[in-house]
C-alpha cells in the first residue's frame, strides 16, 4: 500500500513525512527534491497473538509506504500537476495525503502569498482533475478510432468503456472528483488501470502551527464541511511539533503531549490510523507454520481481490477461501477446533472480506 504525500511548496510535506515515518529527511528545501520514501510497519496486536499460537518461521506486519513528493513546479495551476514531472509516480500511489499549510510562520514564504488552506485544497483538486481529464480525452480519442475499425458485432466492450469514460468526463467537468462517482465492481475494474488521481482516496491534512494546537478540531470542522464526498477525510496535526517530539524519550514525549493538550496519540499512530480507517483500508491475516502475516486491502474488497494482494495467481485462479474470524480462531485455539465448532467457513468469489478475517485461499492456475 503506497500513500503519496503531495502539496504546495513549503506546506510541510517532508515535515509530516518525517513525523509519520520517524524519518530524518531534510526539510526547508524550498526548491524541490527527490521523493523521500519511508516504510511504516502497521502495529497489529492480532499478529502478535497469532505468532504466539503458530510459532511461525516468520512474522510479517502490514506495511504502508509513504512517498513524500517534491512540490509542484512554478507552473502549478497551469496543468503541471501536483509533483510536476513526478505526476506519473503519483499515479502509482494507492491513496493521497494532501498536506495543506495552516501554519503562519513569516520566515517560511507561502507560494501564494497568504495562508489559506481551503484555497490550496481547491487548487490541487482542480489540478488533479485537469490531469484526469487529459487522460480521459486521450483515451476517448484512441477508443473512438479503434471502434471505427472494429466490426459492428464486436464493439460491446469498447462501447461500454466509452460510455463509462464519457460519464467520468462529465463528472470531472462538473468539478466532481471521480472518487465521488458511484461505480460498480465491474466499472471499478474497467477504470482501475488508468490510475486516475481523483479516484484515489484523499486525506486532507492540515499542517497547523504550534500556536493552533488547541484549535485543531475547529480547523478540521471548517474544511470538512467543504468535503462531504466519500473516500475523503480531513485531519489536522502539528507536523513540526510531532517531528520534534520524536527526538524525546517515550516518557518525556508523553509528558510534553499532556502539557500541550496534544492528546495521547502520536502523529505517527494518528497518521497510520487515518491512512487506514479514513482511507477505507482494513487488514486481513494469513497464518501457518511458515509465516503469520497481516495484509492491507480496501474496505469492501471481495475475496479474490484480497487474494490478489498476496499474489496475482491467487486472484486469477481463485476457487474459494476458507475464512475464520480472528477472535474465533483465538478462542478455539486452532483451526481444527474452529472447524469442529463450525466457525471455519467456506466463501466464494463474491465474499466481502472483513477486518480481522484469517484467510486461506484455494486456487488453481
Ligand atoms: N512554524 C512552523 N514551521 C513549519 C511547520 N511545518 C513545517 N514548517 C517549516 O516549513 C518549512 C518547509 O517545510 P517542509 O516540510 O520542508 O515543506 P515541504 O512541503 O516538504 O517543502 P518542499 O518539499 O520544498 O515543497 C521548513 O522550514 C519547516 O521547518 C509548522 O507546523 N510550523
Ligand atoms: Mg519536501
Tab-separated table of C-alpha atoms and ligand atoms in Angstrom:
chain	number	residue	atom	x	y	z
A	1	UNK	CA	0.000	0.000	0.000
A	2	UNK	CA	1.569	3.243	-1.143
A	3	UNK	CA	0.414	6.599	0.157
A	4	UNK	CA	1.627	9.636	-1.748
A	5	UNK	CA	2.179	12.909	0.122
A	6	UNK	CA	1.515	15.890	-2.111
A	7	UNK	CA	1.024	19.608	-1.668
A	8	UNK	CA	2.212	23.092	-2.460
A	9	UNK	CA	5.824	24.054	-1.872
A	10	UNK	CA	6.814	24.573	1.759
A	11	UNK	CA	3.485	23.315	3.085
A	12	UNK	CA	5.294	20.893	5.381
A	13	UNK	CA	5.112	17.673	3.347
A	14	UNK	CA	8.559	16.488	4.376
A	15	UNK	CA	7.944	17.536	7.990
A	16	UNK	CA	4.780	15.424	8.067
A	17	UNK	CA	6.588	12.585	6.305
A	18	UNK	CA	9.289	12.625	8.994
A	19	UNK	CA	6.692	12.652	11.760
A	20	UNK	CA	4.886	9.673	10.260
A	21	UNK	CA	7.865	7.537	9.284
A	22	UNK	CA	10.276	8.625	12.033
A	23	UNK	CA	12.341	9.833	9.159
A	24	UNK	CA	15.184	12.314	9.028
A	25	UNK	CA	14.686	13.723	5.565
A	26	UNK	CA	15.789	17.283	5.132
A	27	UNK	CA	13.080	19.921	5.452
A	28	UNK	CA	13.049	23.515	4.313
A	29	UNK	CA	14.380	22.990	0.814
A	30	UNK	CA	12.037	25.405	-0.853
A	31	UNK	CA	13.011	24.204	-4.280
A	32	UNK	CA	12.008	20.617	-4.734
A	33	UNK	CA	13.920	17.431	-4.063
A	34	UNK	CA	13.801	13.759	-4.975
A	35	UNK	CA	10.847	11.888	-3.484
A	36	UNK	CA	11.511	10.540	0.030
A	37	UNK	CA	10.288	7.016	0.667
A	38	UNK	CA	9.584	5.607	4.115
A	39	UNK	CA	8.077	2.299	5.182
A	40	UNK	CA	5.921	2.073	8.270
A	41	UNK	CA	5.100	-1.275	9.805
A	42	UNK	CA	1.490	-1.203	10.912
A	43	UNK	CA	1.266	-2.178	14.582
A	44	UNK	CA	-1.254	-5.037	14.971
A	45	UNK	CA	-1.702	-6.870	18.257
A	46	UNK	CA	-3.591	-9.663	16.495
A	47	UNK	CA	-0.468	-10.596	14.633
A	48	UNK	CA	1.456	-10.967	17.911
A	49	UNK	CA	-1.236	-13.304	19.237
A	50	UNK	CA	-1.203	-15.436	16.073
A	51	UNK	CA	2.580	-15.602	16.226
A	52	UNK	CA	2.382	-16.937	19.782
A	53	UNK	CA	-0.155	-19.526	18.559
A	54	UNK	CA	1.621	-20.751	15.425
A	55	UNK	CA	5.308	-20.158	16.195
A	56	UNK	CA	5.887	-19.411	12.508
A	57	UNK	CA	9.340	-19.093	10.992
A	58	UNK	CA	8.477	-15.532	10.074
A	59	UNK	CA	6.049	-12.786	11.101
A	60	UNK	CA	5.327	-10.025	8.635
A	61	UNK	CA	3.271	-6.969	9.581
A	62	UNK	CA	1.335	-4.983	7.030
A	63	UNK	CA	3.319	-2.093	5.658
A	64	UNK	CA	2.410	1.285	4.359
A	65	UNK	CA	4.881	3.092	2.176
A	66	UNK	CA	4.758	6.851	2.368
A	67	UNK	CA	6.200	8.741	-0.549
A	68	UNK	CA	6.950	12.393	0.049
A	69	UNK	CA	6.833	14.109	-3.309
A	70	UNK	CA	8.573	17.383	-4.045
A	71	UNK	CA	6.426	20.438	-4.545
A	72	UNK	CA	4.670	21.251	-7.756
A	73	UNK	CA	6.749	23.325	-10.145
A	74	UNK	CA	6.361	27.019	-10.751
A	75	UNK	CA	3.744	26.219	-13.376
A	76	UNK	CA	1.402	24.696	-10.817
A	77	UNK	CA	-2.159	25.661	-11.653
A	78	UNK	CA	-1.337	25.520	-15.379
A	79	UNK	CA	-1.590	21.794	-15.823
A	80	UNK	CA	1.759	20.921	-14.290
A	81	UNK	CA	0.315	18.568	-11.714
A	82	UNK	CA	0.993	18.054	-8.035
A	83	UNK	CA	4.571	16.942	-8.451
A	84	UNK	CA	5.314	18.371	-11.863
A	85	UNK	CA	7.470	15.769	-13.535
A	86	UNK	CA	6.540	13.253	-10.818
A	87	UNK	CA	2.900	13.054	-11.850
A	88	UNK	CA	3.429	9.579	-13.263
A	89	UNK	CA	4.845	8.443	-9.924
A	90	UNK	CA	1.955	9.994	-8.019
A	91	UNK	CA	-0.418	7.934	-10.187
A	92	UNK	CA	1.078	4.752	-8.792
A	93	UNK	CA	0.056	5.612	-5.227
A	94	UNK	CA	-2.987	3.864	-3.743
A	95	UNK	CA	-4.055	6.896	-1.739
A	96	UNK	CA	-3.055	10.526	-1.377
A	97	UNK	CA	-2.359	12.775	1.566
A	98	UNK	CA	-2.594	16.410	0.594
A	99	UNK	CA	-0.645	18.442	3.131
A	100	UNK	CA	-2.203	21.879	3.484
A	101	UNK	CA	-0.316	24.688	5.040
A	102	UNK	CA	-2.182	26.099	8.000
A	103	UNK	CA	0.789	27.417	9.999
A	104	UNK	CA	1.602	31.097	9.905
A	105	UNK	CA	5.368	31.419	10.060
A	106	UNK	CA	6.584	34.629	8.400
A	107	UNK	CA	10.054	33.114	7.959
A	108	UNK	CA	8.577	30.478	5.597
A	109	UNK	CA	7.193	32.189	2.485
A	110	UNK	CA	3.890	30.893	1.112
A	111	UNK	CA	3.961	30.447	-2.683
A	112	UNK	CA	0.538	32.143	-2.927
A	113	UNK	CA	1.474	34.928	-0.525
A	114	UNK	CA	-1.146	34.187	2.115
A	115	UNK	CA	-2.072	31.162	4.234
A	116	UNK	CA	-5.428	29.808	3.053
A	117	UNK	CA	-5.757	26.020	3.234
A	118	UNK	CA	-9.230	25.885	1.663
A	119	UNK	CA	-7.956	27.752	-1.404
A	120	UNK	CA	-4.899	25.490	-1.665
A	121	UNK	CA	-7.104	22.412	-1.402
A	122	UNK	CA	-9.305	23.689	-4.233
A	123	UNK	CA	-6.254	24.499	-6.403
A	124	UNK	CA	-4.944	20.970	-6.033
A	125	UNK	CA	-8.387	19.460	-6.710
A	126	UNK	CA	-8.518	21.372	-9.952
A	127	UNK	CA	-5.014	20.357	-10.882
A	128	UNK	CA	-5.702	16.667	-10.316
A	129	UNK	CA	-8.980	16.912	-12.215
A	130	UNK	CA	-7.145	18.504	-15.184
A	131	UNK	CA	-4.704	15.642	-15.299
A	132	UNK	CA	-7.500	13.045	-15.205
A	133	UNK	CA	-9.479	14.896	-17.866
A	134	UNK	CA	-6.478	14.996	-20.187
A	135	UNK	CA	-6.033	11.252	-19.730
A	136	UNK	CA	-9.704	10.551	-20.431
A	137	UNK	CA	-9.696	12.705	-23.549
A	138	UNK	CA	-6.628	10.968	-24.941
A	139	UNK	CA	-8.166	7.559	-24.270
A	140	UNK	CA	-11.518	8.571	-25.764
A	141	UNK	CA	-9.819	9.725	-28.962
A	142	UNK	CA	-7.998	6.439	-29.309
A	143	UNK	CA	-11.059	4.389	-28.410
A	144	UNK	CA	-13.200	6.183	-30.979
A	145	UNK	CA	-10.645	5.436	-33.672
A	146	UNK	CA	-10.437	1.799	-32.577
A	147	UNK	CA	-14.200	1.401	-32.576
A	148	UNK	CA	-14.412	2.750	-36.090
A	149	UNK	CA	-12.203	-0.044	-37.344
A	150	UNK	CA	-13.968	-2.733	-35.293
A	151	UNK	CA	-16.741	-4.888	-36.737
A	152	UNK	CA	-20.185	-3.786	-35.607
A	153	UNK	CA	-20.804	-7.005	-33.705
A	154	UNK	CA	-17.580	-6.771	-31.690
A	155	UNK	CA	-17.862	-3.289	-30.273
A	156	UNK	CA	-19.592	-4.186	-26.986
A	157	UNK	CA	-16.624	-3.936	-24.628
A	158	UNK	CA	-15.276	-0.783	-26.273
A	159	UNK	CA	-18.683	0.866	-26.272
A	160	UNK	CA	-19.110	0.128	-22.598
A	161	UNK	CA	-15.744	1.644	-21.811
A	162	UNK	CA	-16.520	4.686	-23.906
A	163	UNK	CA	-19.844	5.246	-22.147
A	164	UNK	CA	-18.147	4.956	-18.772
A	165	UNK	CA	-15.362	7.360	-19.729
A	166	UNK	CA	-17.937	9.863	-21.009
A	167	UNK	CA	-19.712	9.634	-17.671
A	168	UNK	CA	-16.455	10.199	-15.760
A	169	UNK	CA	-15.568	13.102	-18.026
A	170	UNK	CA	-18.910	14.771	-17.340
A	171	UNK	CA	-18.362	14.315	-13.601
A	172	UNK	CA	-14.931	15.953	-13.747
A	173	UNK	CA	-16.294	18.818	-15.833
A	174	UNK	CA	-18.883	19.376	-13.119
A	175	UNK	CA	-15.988	19.518	-10.599
A	176	UNK	CA	-16.871	16.172	-9.072
A	177	UNK	CA	-13.788	14.096	-8.283
A	178	UNK	CA	-14.006	10.525	-9.539
A	179	UNK	CA	-13.898	9.141	-6.003
A	180	UNK	CA	-17.381	10.619	-5.554
A	181	UNK	CA	-18.798	8.824	-8.627
A	182	UNK	CA	-20.598	5.596	-7.724
A	183	UNK	CA	-19.014	2.711	-9.642
A	184	UNK	CA	-19.989	-0.936	-9.834
A	185	UNK	CA	-17.364	-3.607	-9.180
A	186	UNK	CA	-17.226	-4.180	-12.940
A	187	UNK	CA	-16.775	-0.481	-13.691
A	188	UNK	CA	-14.148	-0.213	-10.997
A	189	UNK	CA	-12.186	-2.952	-12.708
A	190	UNK	CA	-12.524	-1.195	-16.057
A	191	UNK	CA	-11.054	2.073	-14.782
A	192	UNK	CA	-8.514	0.821	-12.247
A	193	UNK	CA	-5.832	0.525	-14.934
A	194	UNK	CA	-5.954	4.264	-15.571
A	195	UNK	CA	-4.856	5.107	-12.030
A	196	UNK	CA	-6.943	8.262	-12.022
A	197	UNK	CA	-5.697	10.779	-9.474
A	198	UNK	CA	-9.119	11.966	-8.339
A	199	UNK	CA	-10.240	8.386	-7.860
A	200	UNK	CA	-7.689	7.811	-5.108
A	201	UNK	CA	-8.857	8.125	-1.514
A	202	UNK	CA	-7.811	11.542	-0.248
A	203	UNK	CA	-6.782	12.693	3.181
A	204	UNK	CA	-6.608	16.465	3.507
A	205	UNK	CA	-4.058	17.007	6.236
A	206	UNK	CA	-3.963	20.465	7.748
A	207	UNK	CA	-0.477	21.235	8.980
A	208	UNK	CA	-1.216	23.546	11.879
A	209	UNK	CA	1.208	25.817	13.689
A	210	UNK	CA	2.271	25.260	17.289
A	211	UNK	CA	0.081	28.156	18.373
A	212	UNK	CA	-3.001	26.461	16.911
A	213	UNK	CA	-2.602	23.127	18.661
A	214	UNK	CA	-5.782	23.630	20.688
A	215	UNK	CA	-7.745	24.767	17.626
A	216	UNK	CA	-7.116	21.632	15.596
A	217	UNK	CA	-10.700	20.426	15.749
A	218	UNK	CA	-12.070	23.802	14.637
A	219	UNK	CA	-9.685	23.799	11.687
A	220	UNK	CA	-10.826	20.297	10.746
A	221	UNK	CA	-14.518	21.156	11.027
A	222	UNK	CA	-14.194	24.226	8.827
A	223	UNK	CA	-12.612	22.277	5.973
A	224	UNK	CA	-14.641	19.088	6.392
A	225	UNK	CA	-17.829	20.994	5.664
A	226	UNK	CA	-16.498	21.547	2.133
A	227	UNK	CA	-15.629	17.900	1.587
A	228	UNK	CA	-18.655	15.712	2.169
A	229	UNK	CA	-17.639	13.240	-0.585
A	230	UNK	CA	-16.906	9.577	0.095
A	231	UNK	CA	-13.286	8.409	0.416
A	232	UNK	CA	-12.307	11.898	1.547
A	233	UNK	CA	-11.235	12.843	5.039
A	234	UNK	CA	-9.874	15.862	6.840
A	235	UNK	CA	-7.452	15.885	9.758
A	236	UNK	CA	-5.258	18.470	11.436
A	237	UNK	CA	-1.908	17.868	13.065
A	238	UNK	CA	1.064	19.919	14.043
A	239	UNK	CA	3.758	18.428	11.850
A	240	UNK	CA	6.699	20.339	13.248
A	241	UNK	CA	5.842	19.557	16.876
A	242	UNK	CA	5.207	15.900	16.076
A	243	UNK	CA	8.531	15.693	14.312
A	244	UNK	CA	10.365	17.314	17.225
A	245	UNK	CA	8.678	15.016	19.762
A	246	UNK	CA	10.300	12.035	18.056
A	247	UNK	CA	13.639	13.136	19.492
A	248	UNK	CA	12.370	12.764	23.071
A	249	UNK	CA	12.116	9.562	25.082
A	250	UNK	CA	8.636	7.992	25.140
A	251	UNK	CA	8.135	9.220	28.698
A	252	UNK	CA	9.241	12.769	28.027
A	253	UNK	CA	7.165	12.914	24.873
A	254	UNK	CA	4.045	11.704	26.716
A	255	UNK	CA	4.536	14.364	29.380
A	256	UNK	CA	5.076	17.042	26.789
A	257	UNK	CA	1.977	15.942	24.851
A	258	UNK	CA	-0.128	16.171	28.001
A	259	UNK	CA	1.189	19.672	28.784
A	260	UNK	CA	0.402	20.878	25.282
A	261	UNK	CA	-3.005	19.207	25.114
A	262	UNK	CA	-1.860	17.223	22.080
A	263	UNK	CA	-3.721	14.061	23.012
A	264	UNK	CA	-2.069	10.708	23.682
A	265	UNK	CA	-1.967	9.518	20.113
A	266	UNK	CA	1.313	10.358	18.397
A	267	UNK	CA	1.465	11.858	14.944
A	268	UNK	CA	2.767	8.531	13.739
A	269	UNK	CA	-0.104	6.494	15.180
A	270	UNK	CA	-2.674	9.020	14.133
A	271	UNK	CA	-1.483	9.150	10.556
A	272	UNK	CA	-1.389	5.350	10.321
A	273	UNK	CA	-4.869	5.051	11.770
A	274	UNK	CA	-6.139	7.774	9.445
A	275	UNK	CA	-4.432	6.199	6.444
A	276	UNK	CA	-6.255	3.046	7.396
A	277	UNK	CA	-9.738	3.965	8.639
A	278	UNK	CA	-10.256	7.168	6.786
A	279	UNK	CA	-8.833	5.945	3.530
A	280	UNK	CA	-11.009	2.867	3.795
A	281	UNK	CA	-8.407	0.178	4.441
A	282	UNK	CA	-8.715	-2.955	6.539
A	283	UNK	CA	-6.348	-5.784	7.462
A	284	UNK	CA	-6.805	-9.462	6.911
A	285	UNK	CA	-4.452	-12.132	8.178
A	286	UNK	CA	-2.845	-15.300	6.947
A	287	UNK	CA	-1.350	-17.790	9.353
A	288	UNK	CA	0.574	-21.025	9.273
A	289	UNK	CA	3.793	-22.678	10.370
A	290	UNK	CA	5.854	-20.764	7.798
A	291	UNK	CA	4.514	-17.277	8.179
A	292	UNK	CA	1.949	-15.191	10.024
A	293	UNK	CA	1.193	-12.087	8.114
A	294	UNK	CA	-1.104	-9.066	8.021
A	295	UNK	CA	-2.223	-7.650	4.680
A	296	UNK	CA	-3.863	-4.410	3.676
A	297	UNK	CA	-6.903	-4.231	1.424
A	298	UNK	CA	-9.617	-1.700	0.659
A	299	UNK	CA	-12.823	-1.960	2.672
A	300	UNK	CA	-15.416	-3.753	0.552
A	301	UNK	CA	-12.859	-5.813	-1.378
A	302	UNK	CA	-14.013	-9.266	-2.399
A	303	UNK	CA	-12.090	-12.431	-1.554
A	304	UNK	CA	-10.413	-12.662	-4.999
A	305	UNK	CA	-9.213	-9.057	-4.730
A	306	UNK	CA	-7.783	-9.771	-1.281
A	307	UNK	CA	-6.142	-12.919	-2.674
A	308	UNK	CA	-4.564	-10.739	-5.348
A	309	UNK	CA	-2.740	-8.786	-2.625
A	310	UNK	CA	-0.923	-11.997	-1.750
A	311	UNK	CA	-0.163	-12.951	-5.345
A	312	UNK	CA	-1.782	-12.231	-8.689
A	313	UNK	CA	-2.010	-16.003	-9.356
A	314	UNK	CA	-4.245	-16.354	-6.327
A	315	UNK	CA	-6.660	-13.815	-7.767
A	316	UNK	CA	-6.556	-15.239	-11.280
A	317	UNK	CA	-7.004	-18.842	-10.198
A	318	UNK	CA	-9.216	-18.148	-7.182
A	319	UNK	CA	-11.520	-21.064	-6.325
A	320	UNK	CA	-12.651	-20.345	-2.784
A	321	UNK	CA	-11.493	-19.027	0.570
A	322	UNK	CA	-11.602	-20.656	3.968
A	323	UNK	CA	-12.386	-17.947	6.475
A	324	UNK	CA	-12.306	-17.804	10.238
A	325	UNK	CA	-12.723	-14.711	12.371
A	326	UNK	CA	-9.568	-13.837	14.268
A	327	UNK	CA	-11.459	-13.790	17.590
A	328	UNK	CA	-12.978	-17.214	16.874
A	329	UNK	CA	-9.628	-18.681	15.926
A	330	UNK	CA	-8.026	-17.427	19.124
A	331	UNK	CA	-10.973	-18.609	21.236
A	332	UNK	CA	-10.791	-22.067	19.646
A	333	UNK	CA	-7.015	-22.292	19.898
A	334	UNK	CA	-6.587	-23.950	16.497
A	335	UNK	CA	-8.119	-24.152	13.053
A	336	UNK	CA	-9.061	-27.784	13.591
A	337	UNK	CA	-11.089	-26.836	16.651
A	338	UNK	CA	-12.664	-23.885	14.810
A	339	UNK	CA	-13.700	-26.279	12.060
A	340	UNK	CA	-15.199	-28.710	14.575
A	341	UNK	CA	-17.290	-25.898	16.034
A	342	UNK	CA	-18.425	-24.802	12.597
A	343	UNK	CA	-16.600	-21.473	12.742
A	344	UNK	CA	-14.429	-22.108	9.699
A	345	UNK	CA	-16.480	-21.028	6.712
A	346	UNK	CA	-16.032	-21.614	3.007
A	347	UNK	CA	-16.642	-18.477	0.965
A	348	UNK	CA	-16.809	-17.867	-2.766
A	349	UNK	CA	-15.864	-15.107	-5.194
A	350	UNK	CA	-18.425	-12.580	-4.019
A	351	UNK	CA	-17.466	-12.739	-0.336
A	352	UNK	CA	-16.562	-9.317	1.054
A	353	UNK	CA	-13.504	-9.607	3.290
A	354	UNK	CA	-13.837	-8.218	6.817
A	355	UNK	CA	-11.202	-6.632	9.038
A	356	UNK	CA	-9.611	-9.425	11.095
A	357	UNK	CA	-10.551	-12.302	8.796
A	358	UNK	CA	-7.985	-15.086	8.754
A	359	UNK	CA	-7.911	-16.417	5.202
A	360	UNK	CA	-6.746	-19.495	3.381
A	361	UNK	CA	-7.041	-19.119	-0.374
A	362	UNK	CA	-7.619	-22.182	-2.542
A	363	UNK	CA	-6.620	-21.588	-6.124
A	364	UNK	CA	-5.700	-23.247	-9.348
A	365	UNK	CA	-3.712	-21.716	-12.233
B	1	LIG	N1	6.442	27.209	12.245
B	1	LIG	C1	6.208	26.081	11.576
B	1	LIG	N2	7.011	25.778	10.559
B	1	LIG	C2	6.777	24.636	9.885
B	1	LIG	C3	5.715	23.760	10.213
B	1	LIG	N3	5.733	22.719	9.347
B	1	LIG	C4	6.784	22.949	8.519
B	1	LIG	N4	7.415	24.104	8.854
B	1	LIG	C5	8.594	24.687	8.230
B	1	LIG	O1	8.301	24.978	6.873
B	1	LIG	C6	9.453	24.752	6.049
B	1	LIG	C7	9.072	23.786	4.945
B	1	LIG	O2	8.811	22.503	5.498
B	1	LIG	P1	8.979	21.195	4.623
B	1	LIG	O3	8.484	20.069	5.463
B	1	LIG	O4	10.343	21.100	4.058
B	1	LIG	O5	7.943	21.521	3.482
B	1	LIG	P2	7.758	20.758	2.084
B	1	LIG	O6	6.319	20.890	1.747
B	1	LIG	O7	8.338	19.404	2.149
B	1	LIG	O8	8.636	21.685	1.162
B	1	LIG	P3	9.105	21.363	-0.370
B	1	LIG	O9	9.455	19.911	-0.426
B	1	LIG	O10	10.263	22.245	-0.589
B	1	LIG	O11	7.937	21.718	-1.168
B	1	LIG	C8	10.529	24.197	6.965
B	1	LIG	O12	11.369	25.260	7.311
B	1	LIG	C9	9.744	23.706	8.181
B	1	LIG	O13	10.516	23.756	9.362
B	1	LIG	C10	4.866	24.103	11.297
B	1	LIG	O14	3.926	23.400	11.667
B	1	LIG	N5	5.169	25.291	11.956
B	2	LIG	MG1	9.706	18.455	0.931
